[in-house]
Amino acid sequence: MRACLRLTLVCLLTLAAAGCTGLPPGVKAVDDFDVHRYLGRWYEIARLDHSFERGLSRVTATYTLRKDDGIRVVNRGYDAAAGEWREAVGKAYLIGKPGQGRLKVSFFGPFYSSYNIIALGGQASQGPYTYAVVCGPNRSYLWILARRPYLDASTLARLTEQARALAFDTDALIHVDQAQTSGAR
């Protein structure tokens, strides 16, 4: 009986973990994704609020290749209330169909969540992507990223409208203060 209970618990945890690497209904990840064009530093332009980023400004995410074909993720932001930088280091791996902009990312050991790239900017096969829109497994997670600390108003408006059309609560977006990013490491 105890073994059956243990097996049931393992199955439930596996199903719960698998649900964390999905896509919100009606949302599609980009195709023809080139991970090498995605590597490097990104600046967070806007996000939906979450406790792990609450109060942070000057937020960046840096992606580099790992030896195991994964991606090292370093998220960094300035906590003005505490007067200090906060940093989280994680790992990510491509999931889904080949060429699809989907990753699973973990900052907490064996627990992964989805990182779905739903919009990308930059000319095909020419240098790094210039902007990205990323969501998690549901519509509570949304980020707009750019290679520079700012994004021109028309592009930001277009990306926000695309997210709104996919039923993300874009009225709740926090526009990240990227002032003084030259001091960011």
Short mmCIF file of C-alpha atoms in Angstrom, two decimals:
data_model
loop_
_atom_site.label_atom_id
_atom_site.label_comp_id
_atom_site.label_asym_id
_atom_site.label_seq_id
_atom_site.Cartn_x
_atom_site.Cartn_y
_atom_site.Cartn_z
CA MET A 1 0.00 0.00 0.00
CA ARG A 2 2.81 2.37 0.92
CA ALA A 3 4.54 1.76 -2.47
CA CYS A 4 1.27 2.50 -4.29
CA LEU A 5 0.87 5.77 -2.40
CA ARG A 6 4.47 6.71 -3.17
CA LEU A 7 3.98 5.91 -6.89
CA THR A 8 0.78 7.97 -6.97
CA LEU A 9 2.60 10.90 -5.36
CA VAL A 10 5.46 10.65 -7.87
CA CYS A 11 2.97 10.56 -10.77
CA LEU A 12 1.09 13.59 -9.45
CA LEU A 13 4.33 15.55 -9.00
CA THR A 14 5.42 14.59 -12.53
CA LEU A 15 2.08 15.73 -13.97
CA ALA A 16 2.26 18.98 -12.01
CA ALA A 17 5.80 19.62 -13.25
CA ALA A 18 4.81 18.85 -16.84
CA GLY A 19 1.97 21.37 -16.57
CA CYS A 20 4.50 24.04 -15.65
CA THR A 21 6.25 23.69 -19.01
CA GLY A 22 3.20 24.24 -21.19
CA LEU A 23 1.82 27.11 -23.24
CA PRO A 24 -1.30 29.11 -22.40
CA PRO A 25 -4.27 28.03 -24.54
CA GLY A 26 -4.33 29.83 -27.88
CA VAL A 27 -0.72 31.05 -27.59
CA LYS A 28 1.92 29.82 -30.03
CA ALA A 29 5.70 29.93 -29.63
CA VAL A 30 7.77 31.26 -32.54
CA ASP A 31 9.14 28.87 -35.15
CA ASP A 32 12.57 29.10 -36.81
CA PHE A 33 14.11 30.01 -33.47
CA ASP A 34 17.92 30.24 -33.42
CA VAL A 35 19.22 29.94 -29.87
CA HIS A 36 22.59 31.44 -30.87
CA ARG A 37 20.86 34.68 -31.93
CA TYR A 38 19.08 34.75 -28.55
CA LEU A 39 22.20 34.48 -26.39
CA GLY A 40 23.62 37.55 -24.66
CA ARG A 41 22.16 40.33 -22.55
CA TRP A 42 18.52 41.40 -22.65
CA TYR A 43 16.93 44.37 -20.87
CA GLU A 44 13.51 43.95 -19.34
CA ILE A 45 11.27 46.64 -20.83
CA ALA A 46 7.95 45.57 -19.28
CA ARG A 47 6.61 42.70 -17.19
CA LEU A 48 3.61 41.47 -15.29
CA ASP A 49 4.17 41.71 -11.54
CA HIS A 50 5.61 38.76 -9.58
CA SER A 51 6.98 38.52 -6.09
CA PHE A 52 10.42 37.42 -7.32
CA GLU A 53 10.87 40.69 -9.27
CA ARG A 54 8.76 43.04 -7.17
CA GLY A 55 10.42 46.41 -6.65
CA LEU A 56 13.31 45.71 -9.02
CA SER A 57 14.55 48.18 -11.59
CA ARG A 58 17.38 47.98 -14.12
CA VAL A 59 16.49 44.33 -14.72
CA THR A 60 18.57 42.31 -17.18
CA ALA A 61 18.73 38.68 -18.23
CA THR A 62 21.91 37.21 -19.69
CA TYR A 63 21.96 33.90 -21.54
CA THR A 64 25.12 31.90 -22.27
CA LEU A 65 25.70 28.34 -23.44
CA ARG A 66 26.49 25.63 -20.92
CA LYS A 67 28.73 22.63 -21.61
CA ASP A 68 25.71 20.29 -21.39
CA ASP A 69 23.98 22.04 -24.35
CA GLY A 70 21.81 23.94 -21.93
CA ILE A 71 21.73 27.67 -21.31
CA ARG A 72 22.98 29.51 -18.24
CA VAL A 73 20.50 32.20 -17.18
CA VAL A 74 21.51 35.14 -14.99
CA ASN A 75 18.67 37.47 -14.00
CA ARG A 76 19.76 40.65 -12.26
CA GLY A 77 17.94 43.69 -10.94
CA TYR A 78 18.43 46.61 -8.61
CA ASP A 79 16.43 46.72 -5.38
CA ALA A 80 16.33 50.44 -4.57
CA ALA A 81 14.61 49.90 -1.20
CA ALA A 82 17.48 47.68 -0.03
CA GLY A 83 20.12 49.62 -1.97
CA GLU A 84 21.53 46.46 -3.52
CA TRP A 85 21.60 44.27 -6.60
CA ARG A 86 19.71 40.98 -6.57
CA GLU A 87 20.74 38.14 -8.81
CA ALA A 88 19.34 34.70 -9.62
CA VAL A 89 21.26 32.10 -11.61
CA GLY A 90 19.42 29.30 -13.36
CA LYS A 91 19.57 26.90 -16.24
CA ALA A 92 17.39 26.35 -19.28
CA TYR A 93 16.96 23.71 -21.97
CA LEU A 94 15.17 23.76 -25.30
CA ILE A 95 11.88 21.83 -25.36
CA GLY A 96 9.17 21.30 -27.94
CA LYS A 97 9.70 20.80 -31.64
CA PRO A 98 13.12 21.58 -33.16
CA GLY A 99 13.36 25.27 -34.03
CA GLN A 100 10.51 26.24 -31.72
CA GLY A 101 11.10 29.09 -29.24
CA ARG A 102 10.35 27.06 -26.13
CA LEU A 103 12.56 26.39 -23.15
CA LYS A 104 12.17 24.98 -19.68
CA VAL A 105 13.98 27.05 -17.06
CA SER A 106 14.88 26.33 -13.46
CA PHE A 107 16.18 28.49 -10.67
CA PHE A 108 15.22 25.95 -7.98
CA GLY A 109 16.85 22.57 -8.47
CA PRO A 110 14.72 20.03 -10.31
CA PHE A 111 11.67 22.29 -10.69
CA TYR A 112 11.19 23.77 -14.17
CA SER A 113 8.78 26.25 -15.67
CA SER A 114 8.15 27.13 -19.27
CA TYR A 115 9.77 30.03 -21.07
CA ASN A 116 7.83 30.52 -24.29
CA ILE A 117 9.08 33.04 -26.83
CA ILE A 118 5.97 34.30 -28.59
CA ALA A 119 7.43 37.19 -30.61
CA LEU A 120 10.91 38.03 -31.87
CA GLY A 121 12.42 40.96 -33.75
CA GLY A 122 15.46 41.18 -35.95
CA GLN A 123 16.11 40.39 -39.55
CA ALA A 124 16.23 36.70 -40.37
CA SER A 125 19.71 35.19 -39.95
CA GLN A 126 21.35 38.60 -39.43
CA GLY A 127 22.84 39.08 -35.99
CA PRO A 128 21.11 38.85 -32.63
CA TYR A 129 17.39 39.24 -32.18
CA THR A 130 16.50 42.80 -31.16
CA TYR A 131 13.36 42.24 -29.08
CA ALA A 132 11.36 39.36 -27.62
CA VAL A 133 8.03 38.75 -25.95
CA VAL A 134 8.08 35.84 -23.51
CA CYS A 135 5.34 34.15 -21.51
CA GLY A 136 5.21 31.33 -19.00
CA PRO A 137 2.81 28.41 -18.72
CA ASN A 138 -0.19 30.70 -18.22
CA ARG A 139 -1.22 34.32 -18.79
CA SER A 140 0.15 35.46 -15.41
CA TYR A 141 3.68 35.62 -16.81
CA LEU A 142 4.70 38.04 -19.55
CA TRP A 143 7.91 39.91 -20.33
CA ILE A 144 8.89 42.29 -23.10
CA LEU A 145 12.65 42.31 -23.62
CA ALA A 146 15.05 44.29 -25.79
CA ARG A 147 18.78 44.37 -26.46
CA ARG A 148 18.95 47.98 -25.33
CA PRO A 149 17.60 49.55 -22.12
CA TYR A 150 14.72 51.01 -24.11
CA LEU A 151 12.39 50.07 -26.95
CA ASP A 152 10.98 52.61 -29.35
CA ALA A 153 7.39 53.60 -28.55
CA SER A 154 5.85 52.23 -31.75
CA THR A 155 7.45 48.78 -31.33
CA LEU A 156 6.47 48.65 -27.66
CA ALA A 157 2.88 49.63 -28.54
CA ARG A 158 2.72 46.95 -31.26
CA LEU A 159 4.08 44.22 -28.96
CA THR A 160 1.72 45.27 -26.16
CA GLU A 161 -1.22 45.10 -28.58
CA GLN A 162 -0.14 41.63 -29.76
CA ALA A 163 -0.05 40.46 -26.13
CA ARG A 164 -3.45 42.06 -25.46
CA ALA A 165 -4.89 40.19 -28.47
CA LEU A 166 -3.68 36.96 -26.84
CA ALA A 167 -5.63 37.87 -23.66
CA PHE A 168 -2.67 38.95 -21.49
CA ASP A 169 -3.55 41.71 -19.00
CA THR A 170 -1.42 44.38 -20.63
CA ASP A 171 -3.05 47.11 -18.51
CA ALA A 172 -1.15 45.58 -15.58
CA LEU A 173 2.26 45.73 -17.28
CA ILE A 174 5.01 47.31 -15.22
CA HIS A 175 7.33 49.41 -17.37
CA VAL A 176 10.78 48.77 -15.95
CA ASP A 177 12.99 51.73 -15.05
CA GLN A 178 16.27 51.11 -16.85
CA ALA A 179 17.94 54.37 -15.78
CA GLN A 180 21.63 54.09 -14.88
CA THR A 181 22.04 50.76 -16.65
CA SER A 182 25.65 51.67 -17.39
CA GLY A 183 26.38 50.60 -13.80
CA ALA A 184 24.90 47.15 -14.40
CA ARG A 185 27.32 44.27 -14.69
#
